[in-house]
C-alpha cells in the first residue's frame, strides 16, 4: 500500500503561492456566503454557476447574456446593476432552476481564480460537508483546503469548516501542516458550544454581516448536509458532480 | 474613560502588510527559537542583541567586529563561519555576560525587519510571558502579536504563544480579530494536554528540530517566566527594558 495522500490547509488567499497545487484537489471555502450560495443554487437546479472575478465582468455579462442571472456583492452589499446578491436564500428552485448564475463576491470568487493551477477545484460548505468528504477520500489525490478569509486575513468560519473536514477525513491522509492542526483544534473547541451557529458568533464576519441583517443567511450557511452535491469547476463553469458517480463511491 | 486599545494577531509574516503599525507595539514571536534565545541572552547579561537580517551581514560583522559573538541558523542548522547557533542553551552567563550577540535566524530576525514601521518592537517568548504582558497592559497602546511562523506559513508554537498572551491580557483590550480568537482557542486546547511541551509535539517545527536532536532546546523554550525581562528594539539593538521601570508598573 502506498503512502497516504497529503492534506494541507491554507488559511489566507495571500498564502496560496506557498502551496504546490499540482496533483491536488483544492477545496474553495467561503462559508459566509459564496460557497454556501453556490451549493444552494446548484442543488436547487441551476444549470451552472460562473464564478466571476470582477464586478465589471459581471456587469458586462448582465448586458450581453440576458439569459443569465447575474449576482454579486462587495463587502456584504448587493451590487447596483446586477439582479441578485450573495444570499443562498435568494436562490430557491423557483428562481434558479434551469438558469445559469454568474456570481462575483469579495473573497470567494477571487480565491477560485487564484487556484486555477490546481488539478481540480471543488466547492465546500457546511451544506455539502459529508458528500464532499466522501469525494475527497475517494479521489486518492492530495488535498488543499483553501480558505477565502476576509481581505487576506484568516477568518473564523472558513477555518472552522476546514477543521470540520479534517475531523472527518484525517485518517485517510497524512498531514504535517500546522494550519490543519490549528483548524482541527478550532473545530474541536466549537463542539463545546451550544451550536455551530452560536460558535460562529465569536467571528468578526458574523458581526459584519449582522449589521446588514443577514442573520438568517448565516443560520442557513450553518445547516449541515442540506445540499448534498459537489460543485466541480470546469472552466468557466461550476457544475454539480453527477449524482450517479457519487452514489457509486465507497463509504468511508 | 477612553476606548480600550486594540489587540490584533498576525499569524504569518506574509500578512504583515495588512496591518497598520502606527501607534502600535509589535510583539515579535519566534518561540523555536529566536525570541527564546534573545530573552535568554539578555537576561544572562548580554549587553545587547543585534538582530541581523542576512547571513552575509552576520559574516561581515564576524570579520569587522571581533568583540561580537556572531551566531545564526538557517533551517535549524548552525551557519559555517559564525561562532554560535540559535540555541538558548548556548548563551549561559559564562558565555554571554557583557557581550554583544549578533544573531540571524530563518524566520524571527526576518520578521523583526518587516515591522520596523511600528511605534515600538518588543520580543516575546514563554520565558518572559508575564513581564511582557505587564508591559503591554501598561503601555496603553494598540498591540500586534506578530508570529514568525515557518517560511511564511502559520505555525503551532508561535500561534499558541500569541494565545497565551491573549488569555492573560484580553480584558484590557478590544479585539475584533479572528486570528486572535483562533490563537486563544488553540491555547485553551493546549491546557487540556499533559504539558505545554507535550502539546507542542503536535507541531511540524517540533519534529523538524527534533531531527537535529534539539529536544532539550524546545523543552527550555517551554519554561514559563524563566527570564523575566522585556527586550525592546532600539535600532540596531535589542536591549533589556530597565528592571526599575518594570517594577514600578501596576499589577494587572
Short mmCIF file of C-alpha atoms in Angstrom, two decimals:
data_model
loop_
_atom_site.label_atom_id
_atom_site.label_comp_id
_atom_site.label_asym_id
_atom_site.label_seq_id
_atom_site.Cartn_x
_atom_site.Cartn_y
_atom_site.Cartn_z
CA UNK A 1 0.00 0.00 0.00
CA UNK A 2 1.37 3.41 -0.99
CA UNK A 3 1.75 6.44 1.23
CA UNK A 4 -1.45 8.25 2.05
CA UNK A 5 -2.07 11.46 0.10
CA UNK A 6 -1.34 14.80 1.75
CA UNK A 7 -3.91 17.01 3.40
CA UNK A 8 -2.98 20.68 3.84
CA UNK A 9 -4.82 23.84 4.82
CA UNK A 10 -4.23 27.38 3.59
CA UNK A 11 -5.90 29.92 5.87
CA UNK A 12 -5.47 33.01 3.67
CA UNK A 13 -5.56 33.61 -0.10
CA UNK A 14 -2.33 35.62 0.30
CA UNK A 15 -0.53 32.38 1.25
CA UNK A 16 -1.72 30.34 -1.77
CA UNK A 17 1.63 30.87 -3.59
CA UNK A 18 3.31 28.83 -0.82
CA UNK A 19 1.46 25.67 -1.85
CA UNK A 20 2.13 23.24 -4.68
CA UNK A 21 -1.20 22.76 -6.46
CA UNK A 22 -0.12 20.02 -8.85
CA UNK A 23 -1.94 16.67 -8.50
CA UNK A 24 -4.01 18.43 -5.86
CA UNK A 25 -7.71 18.95 -5.37
CA UNK A 26 -8.29 22.41 -3.97
CA UNK A 27 -11.41 22.87 -1.87
CA UNK A 28 -12.51 26.52 -2.06
CA UNK A 29 -14.14 27.58 1.21
CA UNK A 30 -16.09 30.80 1.72
CA UNK A 31 -18.78 29.87 4.23
CA UNK A 32 -20.26 33.39 4.58
CA UNK A 33 -21.51 33.19 1.87
CA UNK A 34 -20.14 32.47 -1.63
CA UNK A 35 -19.57 28.73 -1.40
CA UNK A 36 -22.79 28.21 0.56
CA UNK A 37 -24.67 30.10 -2.16
CA UNK A 38 -23.01 28.07 -4.93
CA UNK A 39 -24.01 24.77 -3.29
CA UNK A 40 -27.56 26.03 -2.80
CA UNK A 41 -28.01 27.30 -6.36
CA UNK A 42 -26.69 24.13 -7.96
CA UNK A 43 -28.66 21.80 -5.71
CA UNK A 44 -31.77 23.86 -6.38
CA UNK A 45 -31.40 23.21 -10.09
CA UNK A 46 -29.10 25.86 -11.53
CA UNK A 47 -27.54 24.52 -14.75
CA UNK A 48 -24.22 26.11 -13.76
CA UNK A 49 -22.63 28.85 -11.70
CA UNK A 50 -19.99 31.05 -13.32
CA UNK A 51 -17.61 32.47 -10.71
CA UNK A 52 -16.70 35.93 -11.96
CA UNK A 53 -13.61 37.68 -10.60
CA UNK A 54 -14.62 41.31 -11.07
CA UNK A 55 -17.74 43.46 -10.77
CA UNK A 56 -17.04 44.88 -14.23
CA UNK A 57 -17.08 41.47 -15.86
CA UNK A 58 -20.32 40.62 -14.10
CA UNK A 59 -21.93 43.86 -15.31
CA UNK A 60 -20.78 43.04 -18.86
CA UNK A 61 -22.41 39.59 -18.64
CA UNK A 62 -25.60 41.26 -17.40
CA UNK A 63 -25.73 43.21 -20.67
CA UNK A 64 -24.51 40.53 -23.06
CA UNK A 65 -26.20 37.46 -21.60
CA UNK A 66 -29.79 38.32 -20.70
CA UNK A 67 -30.47 34.64 -20.08
CA UNK A 68 -28.05 34.63 -17.12
CA UNK A 69 -28.89 35.65 -13.59
CA UNK A 70 -26.08 37.99 -12.61
CA UNK A 71 -25.35 38.49 -8.96
CA UNK A 72 -22.73 39.64 -6.55
CA UNK A 73 -21.64 41.56 -3.55
CA UNK A 74 -18.75 43.56 -2.28
CA UNK A 75 -18.29 43.93 1.46
CA UNK A 76 -21.61 42.19 2.09
CA UNK A 77 -23.68 44.59 -0.04
CA UNK A 78 -25.54 43.81 -3.31
CA UNK A 79 -24.03 45.50 -6.36
CA UNK A 80 -26.17 48.02 -8.26
CA UNK A 81 -26.94 46.84 -11.76
CA UNK A 82 -26.89 43.11 -11.00
CA UNK A 83 -30.03 41.06 -10.47
CA UNK A 84 -29.17 39.29 -7.27
CA UNK A 85 -26.92 39.26 -4.25
CA UNK A 86 -24.85 36.65 -2.48
CA UNK A 87 -27.53 35.20 -0.24
CA UNK A 88 -28.27 31.48 -0.54
CA UNK A 89 -31.87 32.30 0.41
CA UNK A 90 -32.33 34.15 -2.89
CA UNK A 91 -31.80 31.04 -4.97
CA UNK A 92 -34.84 28.85 -4.36
CA UNK A 93 -35.73 26.26 -7.03
CA UNK A 94 -38.45 28.62 -8.32
CA UNK A 95 -35.84 31.28 -9.04
CA UNK A 96 -32.83 29.31 -10.19
CA UNK A 97 -33.95 26.02 -11.77
CA UNK A 98 -32.51 25.67 -15.26
CA UNK A 99 -30.71 29.01 -15.06
CA UNK A 100 -27.03 30.00 -15.16
CA UNK A 101 -25.88 32.12 -12.22
CA UNK A 102 -22.95 34.49 -12.81
CA UNK A 103 -21.64 35.37 -9.35
CA UNK A 104 -18.94 37.73 -8.11
CA UNK A 105 -18.06 38.06 -4.41
CA UNK A 106 -15.50 39.83 -2.22
CA UNK A 107 -13.37 36.86 -1.26
CA UNK A 108 -14.61 33.52 -2.55
CA UNK A 109 -14.65 34.02 -6.31
CA UNK A 110 -11.33 35.85 -6.10
CA UNK A 111 -9.78 32.85 -4.37
CA UNK A 112 -11.12 30.49 -7.01
CA UNK A 113 -9.26 32.42 -9.66
CA UNK A 114 -6.05 32.20 -7.59
CA UNK A 115 -6.04 28.39 -7.54
CA UNK A 116 -6.63 27.72 -11.23
CA UNK A 117 -3.35 25.79 -11.44
CA UNK A 118 -4.88 23.03 -9.32
CA UNK A 119 -5.56 19.62 -10.75
CA UNK A 120 -9.16 20.04 -9.72
CA UNK A 121 -11.22 22.66 -7.87
CA UNK A 122 -14.30 21.85 -5.84
CA UNK A 123 -16.55 23.92 -3.60
CA UNK A 124 -17.02 23.31 0.11
CA UNK A 125 -19.59 24.48 2.65
CA UNK A 126 -21.38 23.02 5.64
CA UNK A 127 -24.29 22.46 3.25
CA UNK A 128 -22.35 19.73 1.41
CA UNK A 129 -19.92 18.57 4.11
CA UNK A 130 -20.38 14.80 4.08
CA UNK A 131 -20.66 14.29 0.34
CA UNK A 132 -17.61 16.48 -0.18
CA UNK A 133 -15.62 14.44 2.35
CA UNK A 134 -16.61 11.25 0.53
CA UNK A 135 -15.46 12.79 -2.73
CA UNK A 136 -12.07 13.81 -1.29
CA UNK A 137 -11.39 10.45 0.32
CA UNK A 138 -12.25 8.61 -2.88
CA UNK A 139 -10.12 10.84 -5.08
CA UNK A 140 -6.78 9.43 -3.92
CA UNK A 141 -5.25 12.84 -4.54
CA UNK A 142 -3.54 15.38 -2.31
CA UNK A 143 -5.98 17.90 -0.87
CA UNK A 144 -5.57 21.59 -0.14
CA UNK A 145 -8.31 23.20 1.91
CA UNK A 146 -8.23 26.84 0.76
CA UNK A 147 -9.97 29.37 2.98
CA UNK A 148 -11.18 32.62 1.45
CA UNK A 149 -10.85 34.55 4.70
CA UNK A 150 -11.58 38.25 4.79
CA UNK A 151 -9.43 40.58 2.72
CA UNK A 152 -6.49 38.18 3.00
CA UNK A 153 -6.79 37.72 6.77
CA UNK A 154 -7.74 34.38 8.28
CA UNK A 155 -11.31 34.11 9.44
CA UNK A 156 -13.19 32.00 11.91
CA UNK A 157 -15.90 30.41 9.79
CA UNK A 158 -13.68 29.23 6.93
CA UNK A 159 -11.01 27.89 9.28
CA UNK A 160 -13.70 26.13 11.27
CA UNK A 161 -15.07 24.44 8.16
CA UNK A 162 -11.56 23.30 7.19
CA UNK A 163 -11.40 21.80 10.69
CA UNK A 164 -14.74 20.05 10.17
CA UNK A 165 -13.41 18.39 7.01
CA UNK A 166 -10.17 17.36 8.70
CA UNK A 167 -12.12 15.93 11.64
CA UNK A 168 -13.96 13.64 9.22
CA UNK A 169 -11.19 12.55 6.87
CA UNK A 170 -7.85 12.87 8.65
CA UNK A 171 -7.44 9.11 8.97
CA UNK A 172 -7.23 8.82 5.20
CA UNK A 173 -4.47 11.40 4.74
CA UNK A 174 -1.09 12.37 6.06
CA UNK A 175 -0.64 15.88 7.35
CA UNK A 176 2.42 17.74 8.62
CA UNK A 177 0.68 21.06 8.36
CA UNK A 178 0.29 23.22 11.48
CA UNK A 179 -2.57 25.17 9.95
CA UNK A 180 -4.52 21.91 9.56
CA UNK A 181 -3.80 21.08 13.19
CA UNK A 182 -4.97 24.53 14.28
CA UNK A 183 -8.15 24.32 12.18
CA UNK A 184 -8.93 20.93 13.72
CA UNK A 185 -8.29 22.30 17.19
CA UNK A 186 -10.70 25.17 16.50
CA UNK A 187 -13.34 22.74 15.28
CA UNK A 188 -12.95 20.66 18.44
CA UNK A 189 -13.47 23.80 20.52
CA UNK A 190 -16.64 24.54 18.57
CA UNK A 191 -18.11 21.20 19.62
CA UNK A 192 -18.29 22.57 23.16
CA UNK A 193 -20.52 25.48 22.08
CA UNK A 194 -24.34 25.11 22.17
CA UNK A 195 -24.39 25.09 18.36
CA UNK A 196 -22.22 25.73 15.35
CA UNK A 197 -24.05 28.99 14.73
CA UNK A 198 -23.50 30.03 18.30
CA UNK A 199 -19.75 29.48 17.97
CA UNK A 200 -19.75 31.48 14.72
CA UNK A 201 -20.97 34.49 16.65
CA UNK A 202 -17.44 34.88 18.00
CA UNK A 203 -16.27 35.74 14.49
CA UNK A 204 -15.78 39.22 13.07
CA UNK A 205 -17.56 38.37 9.82
CA UNK A 206 -20.71 37.27 11.63
CA UNK A 207 -20.95 40.72 13.18
CA UNK A 208 -20.11 42.45 9.92
CA UNK A 209 -22.96 40.65 8.15
CA UNK A 210 -25.33 41.01 11.11
CA UNK A 211 -25.10 44.77 10.63
CA UNK A 212 -26.78 44.15 7.27
CA UNK A 213 -29.46 42.00 8.99
CA UNK A 214 -28.16 38.81 7.43
CA UNK A 215 -28.56 36.56 10.47
CA UNK A 216 -30.94 34.26 8.57
CA UNK A 217 -28.33 33.79 5.86
CA UNK A 218 -25.73 32.79 8.39
CA UNK A 219 -28.06 30.35 10.12
CA UNK A 220 -28.73 28.81 6.71
CA UNK A 221 -24.98 28.54 5.98
CA UNK A 222 -24.61 26.55 9.22
CA UNK A 223 -27.14 23.88 8.13
CA UNK A 224 -25.15 20.70 7.73
CA UNK A 225 -25.66 18.50 4.65
CA UNK A 226 -28.70 20.40 3.39
CA UNK A 227 -27.38 20.40 -0.19
CA UNK A 228 -25.51 17.11 -0.78
CA UNK A 229 -23.79 17.89 -4.08
CA UNK A 230 -20.16 18.55 -5.00
CA UNK A 231 -19.71 21.58 -7.27
CA UNK A 232 -16.72 20.98 -9.54
CA UNK A 233 -15.01 23.69 -11.58
CA UNK A 234 -14.85 23.06 -15.34
CA UNK A 235 -13.75 26.45 -16.62
CA UNK A 236 -15.63 28.71 -16.78
CA UNK A 237 -18.42 26.81 -15.03
CA UNK A 238 -19.06 25.28 -11.65
CA UNK A 239 -21.16 22.20 -12.29
CA UNK A 240 -22.74 19.73 -9.91
CA UNK A 241 -20.86 16.45 -9.80
CA UNK A 242 -23.08 13.74 -11.26
CA UNK A 243 -25.08 12.11 -8.51
CA UNK A 244 -24.62 8.72 -10.15
CA UNK A 245 -20.87 8.76 -9.73
CA UNK A 246 -21.19 9.89 -6.14
CA UNK A 247 -23.52 7.04 -5.26
CA UNK A 248 -21.03 4.58 -6.69
CA UNK A 249 -18.37 5.68 -4.24
CA UNK A 250 -17.45 3.53 -1.32
CA UNK A 251 -18.41 4.68 2.12
CA UNK A 252 -15.65 5.99 4.34
CA UNK B 1 -12.60 56.51 30.19
CA UNK B 2 -11.50 56.15 26.57
CA UNK B 3 -11.92 53.11 24.39
CA UNK B 4 -9.60 50.24 25.15
CA UNK B 5 -6.63 49.84 22.83
CA UNK B 6 -6.76 47.23 20.08
CA UNK B 7 -5.20 43.80 20.29
CA UNK B 8 -4.57 42.01 16.98
CA UNK B 9 -2.67 38.92 15.90
CA UNK B 10 -0.81 38.32 12.65
CA UNK B 11 -0.11 34.63 12.13
CA UNK B 12 2.29 34.92 9.18
CA UNK B 13 4.98 37.46 8.19
CA UNK B 14 3.45 37.47 4.69
CA UNK B 15 0.33 39.12 6.15
CA UNK B 16 2.15 41.95 7.98
CA UNK B 17 1.35 44.46 5.19
CA UNK B 18 -2.36 44.08 6.09
CA UNK B 19 -1.79 45.68 9.49
CA UNK B 20 -1.46 49.31 10.49
CA UNK B 21 1.64 49.53 12.69
CA UNK B 22 1.30 53.18 13.73
CA UNK B 23 0.88 53.82 17.45
CA UNK B 24 1.31 50.08 17.84
CA UNK B 25 3.63 47.91 19.86
CA UNK B 26 4.57 44.85 17.82
CA UNK B 27 5.47 41.74 19.77
CA UNK B 28 7.81 39.60 17.67
CA UNK B 29 7.25 35.91 18.40
CA UNK B 30 9.53 33.09 17.28
CA UNK B 31 9.32 30.54 20.07
CA UNK B 32 11.51 27.89 18.38
CA UNK B 33 13.97 29.53 18.90
CA UNK B 34 14.99 33.11 18.06
CA UNK B 35 12.92 35.04 20.56
CA UNK B 36 13.58 32.49 23.30
CA UNK B 37 17.30 32.82 22.62
CA UNK B 38 17.13 36.63 22.70
CA UNK B 39 15.37 36.64 26.09
CA UNK B 40 17.90 34.15 27.45
CA UNK B 41 20.97 36.02 26.22
CA UNK B 42 19.81 39.38 27.55
CA UNK B 43 18.70 38.02 30.91
CA UNK B 44 22.01 36.20 31.21
CA UNK B 45 23.85 39.50 30.89
CA UNK B 46 24.36 40.21 27.20
CA UNK B 47 24.81 43.97 26.71
CA UNK B 48 22.69 43.81 23.57
CA UNK B 49 21.48 41.55 20.80
CA UNK B 50 21.69 42.75 17.22
CA UNK B 51 19.08 41.06 15.04
CA UNK B 52 20.69 40.64 11.64
CA UNK B 53 18.55 40.02 8.56
CA UNK B 54 21.02 38.15 6.37
CA UNK B 55 23.74 35.54 6.76
CA UNK B 56 26.06 37.74 4.69
CA UNK B 57 25.72 40.67 7.07
CA UNK B 58 26.38 38.42 10.04
CA UNK B 59 29.53 37.04 8.40
CA UNK B 60 30.67 40.62 7.73
CA UNK B 61 30.17 41.51 11.43
CA UNK B 62 32.16 38.40 12.34
CA UNK B 63 35.13 39.87 10.46
CA UNK B 64 34.71 43.53 11.36
CA UNK B 65 33.63 43.25 14.99
CA UNK B 66 35.78 40.64 16.73
CA UNK B 67 34.31 41.73 20.05
CA UNK B 68 30.84 40.49 18.98
CA UNK B 69 29.57 36.96 19.29
CA UNK B 70 28.08 36.21 15.89
CA UNK B 71 25.51 33.50 15.63
CA UNK B 72 22.77 32.17 13.46
CA UNK B 73 20.95 29.38 11.78
CA UNK B 74 19.09 28.63 8.62
CA UNK B 75 16.55 25.81 8.63
CA UNK B 76 17.63 24.81 12.15
CA UNK B 77 21.32 24.37 11.30
CA UNK B 78 24.26 26.46 12.55
CA UNK B 79 25.91 28.56 9.85
CA UNK B 80 29.54 27.84 8.98
CA UNK B 81 31.79 30.78 9.83
CA UNK B 82 29.73 32.07 12.75
CA UNK B 83 30.59 31.40 16.38
CA UNK B 84 27.26 30.21 17.67
CA UNK B 85 23.87 28.88 16.75
CA UNK B 86 20.32 29.71 17.70
CA UNK B 87 20.06 27.61 20.84
CA UNK B 88 19.20 29.40 24.10
CA UNK B 89 21.30 26.77 25.89
CA UNK B 90 24.45 28.15 24.27
CA UNK B 91 24.12 31.52 25.98
CA UNK B 92 24.80 30.89 29.65
CA UNK B 93 26.02 33.83 31.77
CA UNK B 94 29.59 32.48 31.49
CA UNK B 95 29.44 32.80 27.71
CA UNK B 96 27.38 35.92 27.14
CA UNK B 97 27.75 38.29 30.10
CA UNK B 98 28.86 41.73 28.89
CA UNK B 99 28.94 40.65 25.27
CA UNK B 100 27.01 41.74 22.18
CA UNK B 101 25.30 38.93 20.30
CA UNK B 102 24.73 39.41 16.55
CA UNK B 103 22.04 36.89 15.59
CA UNK B 104 20.47 35.89 12.28
CA UNK B 105 17.71 33.29 12.05
CA UNK B 106 15.39 31.81 9.43
CA UNK B 107 12.14 33.45 10.48
CA UNK B 108 12.39 35.59 13.61
CA UNK B 109 15.00 38.17 12.70
CA UNK B 110 13.47 38.47 9.22
CA UNK B 111 10.11 39.31 10.78
CA UNK B 112 11.68 41.93 13.01
CA UNK B 113 12.94 43.76 9.97
CA UNK B 114 9.45 43.64 8.41
CA UNK B 115 7.83 45.51 11.31
CA UNK B 116 10.25 48.40 11.61
CA UNK B 117 7.44 50.89 10.98
CA UNK B 118 5.96 50.03 14.37
CA UNK B 119 5.91 52.54 17.17
CA UNK B 120 7.79 50.05 19.29
CA UNK B 121 9.04 46.48 18.88
CA UNK B 122 9.42 44.05 21.75
CA UNK B 123 10.34 40.39 21.96
CA UNK B 124 8.05 37.68 23.30
CA UNK B 125 8.60 34.11 24.43
CA UNK B 126 7.27 31.83 27.13
CA UNK B 127 10.46 32.71 29.02
CA UNK B 128 9.23 36.29 29.59
CA UNK B 129 5.46 35.83 29.34
CA UNK B 130 4.20 37.55 32.50
CA UNK B 131 6.54 40.52 32.50
CA UNK B 132 5.77 41.08 28.82
CA UNK B 133 2.04 41.02 29.50
CA UNK B 134 2.51 43.59 32.27
CA UNK B 135 4.45 45.77 29.88
CA UNK B 136 1.77 45.58 27.17
CA UNK B 137 -1.11 46.33 29.53
CA UNK B 138 0.72 49.32 30.98
CA UNK B 139 1.65 50.75 27.60
CA UNK B 140 -1.85 51.97 26.73
CA UNK B 141 -1.04 51.37 23.07
CA UNK B 142 -2.51 49.11 20.40
CA UNK B 143 -0.77 45.74 20.25
CA UNK B 144 0.02 43.50 17.31
CA UNK B 145 1.18 39.99 18.15
CA UNK B 146 3.37 39.07 15.17
CA UNK B 147 4.15 35.40 14.68
CA UNK B 148 7.26 34.43 12.75
CA UNK B 149 5.79 31.12 11.58
CA UNK B 150 7.75 28.90 9.24
CA UNK B 151 8.62 30.21 5.79
CA UNK B 152 5.53 32.42 5.80
CA UNK B 153 3.15 29.67 6.92
CA UNK B 154 1.43 29.80 10.29
CA UNK B 155 2.93 27.56 12.93
CA UNK B 156 1.71 25.97 16.10
CA UNK B 157 4.14 27.25 18.70
CA UNK B 158 4.02 30.93 17.75
CA UNK B 159 0.23 30.94 17.44
CA UNK B 160 0.00 29.18 20.79
CA UNK B 161 2.15 31.82 22.46
CA UNK B 162 0.00 34.59 20.96
CA UNK B 163 -2.94 32.76 22.53
CA UNK B 164 -1.16 32.63 25.89
CA UNK B 165 -0.71 36.41 25.83
CA UNK B 166 -4.33 37.00 24.81
CA UNK B 167 -5.51 34.68 27.58
CA UNK B 168 -3.72 36.90 30.12
CA UNK B 169 -4.49 40.38 28.83
CA UNK B 170 -7.68 40.25 26.74
CA UNK B 171 -9.72 42.06 29.39
CA UNK B 172 -7.57 45.16 28.89
CA UNK B 173 -8.01 45.38 25.12
CA UNK B 174 -10.66 45.28 22.44
CA UNK B 175 -10.30 42.73 19.70
CA UNK B 176 -12.33 42.09 16.57
CA UNK B 177 -9.66 39.92 15.09
CA UNK B 178 -10.49 36.32 14.17
CA UNK B 179 -6.84 35.29 14.26
CA UNK B 180 -6.66 36.41 17.91
CA UNK B 181 -9.77 34.38 18.65
CA UNK B 182 -8.26 31.34 16.95
CA UNK B 183 -4.94 31.71 18.80
CA UNK B 184 -6.82 31.91 22.10
CA UNK B 185 -8.87 28.86 21.18
CA UNK B 186 -5.67 26.95 20.42
CA UNK B 187 -4.18 27.99 23.75
CA UNK B 188 -7.31 26.81 25.57
CA UNK B 189 -6.98 23.44 23.83
CA UNK B 190 -3.36 23.23 24.99
CA UNK B 191 -4.46 23.48 28.62
CA UNK B 192 -6.01 20.05 28.22
CA UNK B 193 -2.66 18.48 27.26
CA UNK B 194 -0.39 17.00 29.96
CA UNK B 195 2.05 19.88 29.43
CA UNK B 196 2.81 22.75 27.10
CA UNK B 197 5.77 20.81 25.69
CA UNK B 198 3.57 17.81 25.11
CA UNK B 199 1.11 19.91 23.10
CA UNK B 200 3.98 21.37 21.08
CA UNK B 201 4.82 17.88 19.87
CA UNK B 202 1.82 18.13 17.54
CA UNK B 203 3.63 20.86 15.61
CA UNK B 204 5.66 20.41 12.44
CA UNK B 205 8.52 22.55 13.72
CA UNK B 206 8.98 20.41 16.82
CA UNK B 207 9.58 17.41 14.58
CA UNK B 208 11.82 19.37 12.23
CA UNK B 209 14.05 20.41 15.14
CA UNK B 210 13.87 17.00 16.81
CA UNK B 211 15.58 15.58 13.73
CA UNK B 212 18.56 17.75 14.73
CA UNK B 213 18.31 16.40 18.32
CA UNK B 214 17.14 19.73 19.69
CA UNK B 215 14.54 18.37 22.12
CA UNK B 216 16.35 19.98 25.07
CA UNK B 217 16.14 23.36 23.37
CA UNK B 218 12.45 23.03 22.89
CA UNK B 219 11.86 21.97 26.47
CA UNK B 220 13.80 25.06 27.55
CA UNK B 221 11.71 27.29 25.28
CA UNK B 222 8.59 25.98 27.05
CA UNK B 223 9.81 27.11 30.51
CA UNK B 224 7.44 29.84 31.60
CA UNK B 225 8.81 33.08 33.13
CA UNK B 226 12.39 31.81 33.41
CA UNK B 227 13.80 35.08 32.02
CA UNK B 228 11.59 37.94 33.24
CA UNK B 229 12.87 40.76 31.04
CA UNK B 230 11.36 42.65 28.10
CA UNK B 231 13.76 43.03 25.18
CA UNK B 232 12.98 46.30 23.38
CA UNK B 233 14.28 47.21 19.92
CA UNK B 234 16.31 50.43 19.73
CA UNK B 235 17.80 50.16 16.27
CA UNK B 236 20.07 48.38 15.69
CA UNK B 237 19.99 46.84 19.17
CA UNK B 238 17.65 44.76 21.27
CA UNK B 239 18.14 45.92 24.85
CA UNK B 240 16.64 44.70 28.09
CA UNK B 241 13.97 47.07 29.41
CA UNK B 242 15.19 48.60 32.66
CA UNK B 243 14.06 46.48 35.57
CA UNK B 244 13.37 49.59 37.63
CA UNK B 245 10.68 50.84 35.30
CA UNK B 246 9.10 47.40 35.15
CA UNK B 247 8.87 47.15 38.91
CA UNK B 248 7.09 50.48 39.04
CA UNK B 249 4.26 49.21 36.91
CA UNK B 250 0.93 48.43 38.44
CA UNK B 251 -0.15 44.83 38.68
CA UNK B 252 -2.82 43.68 36.29
#
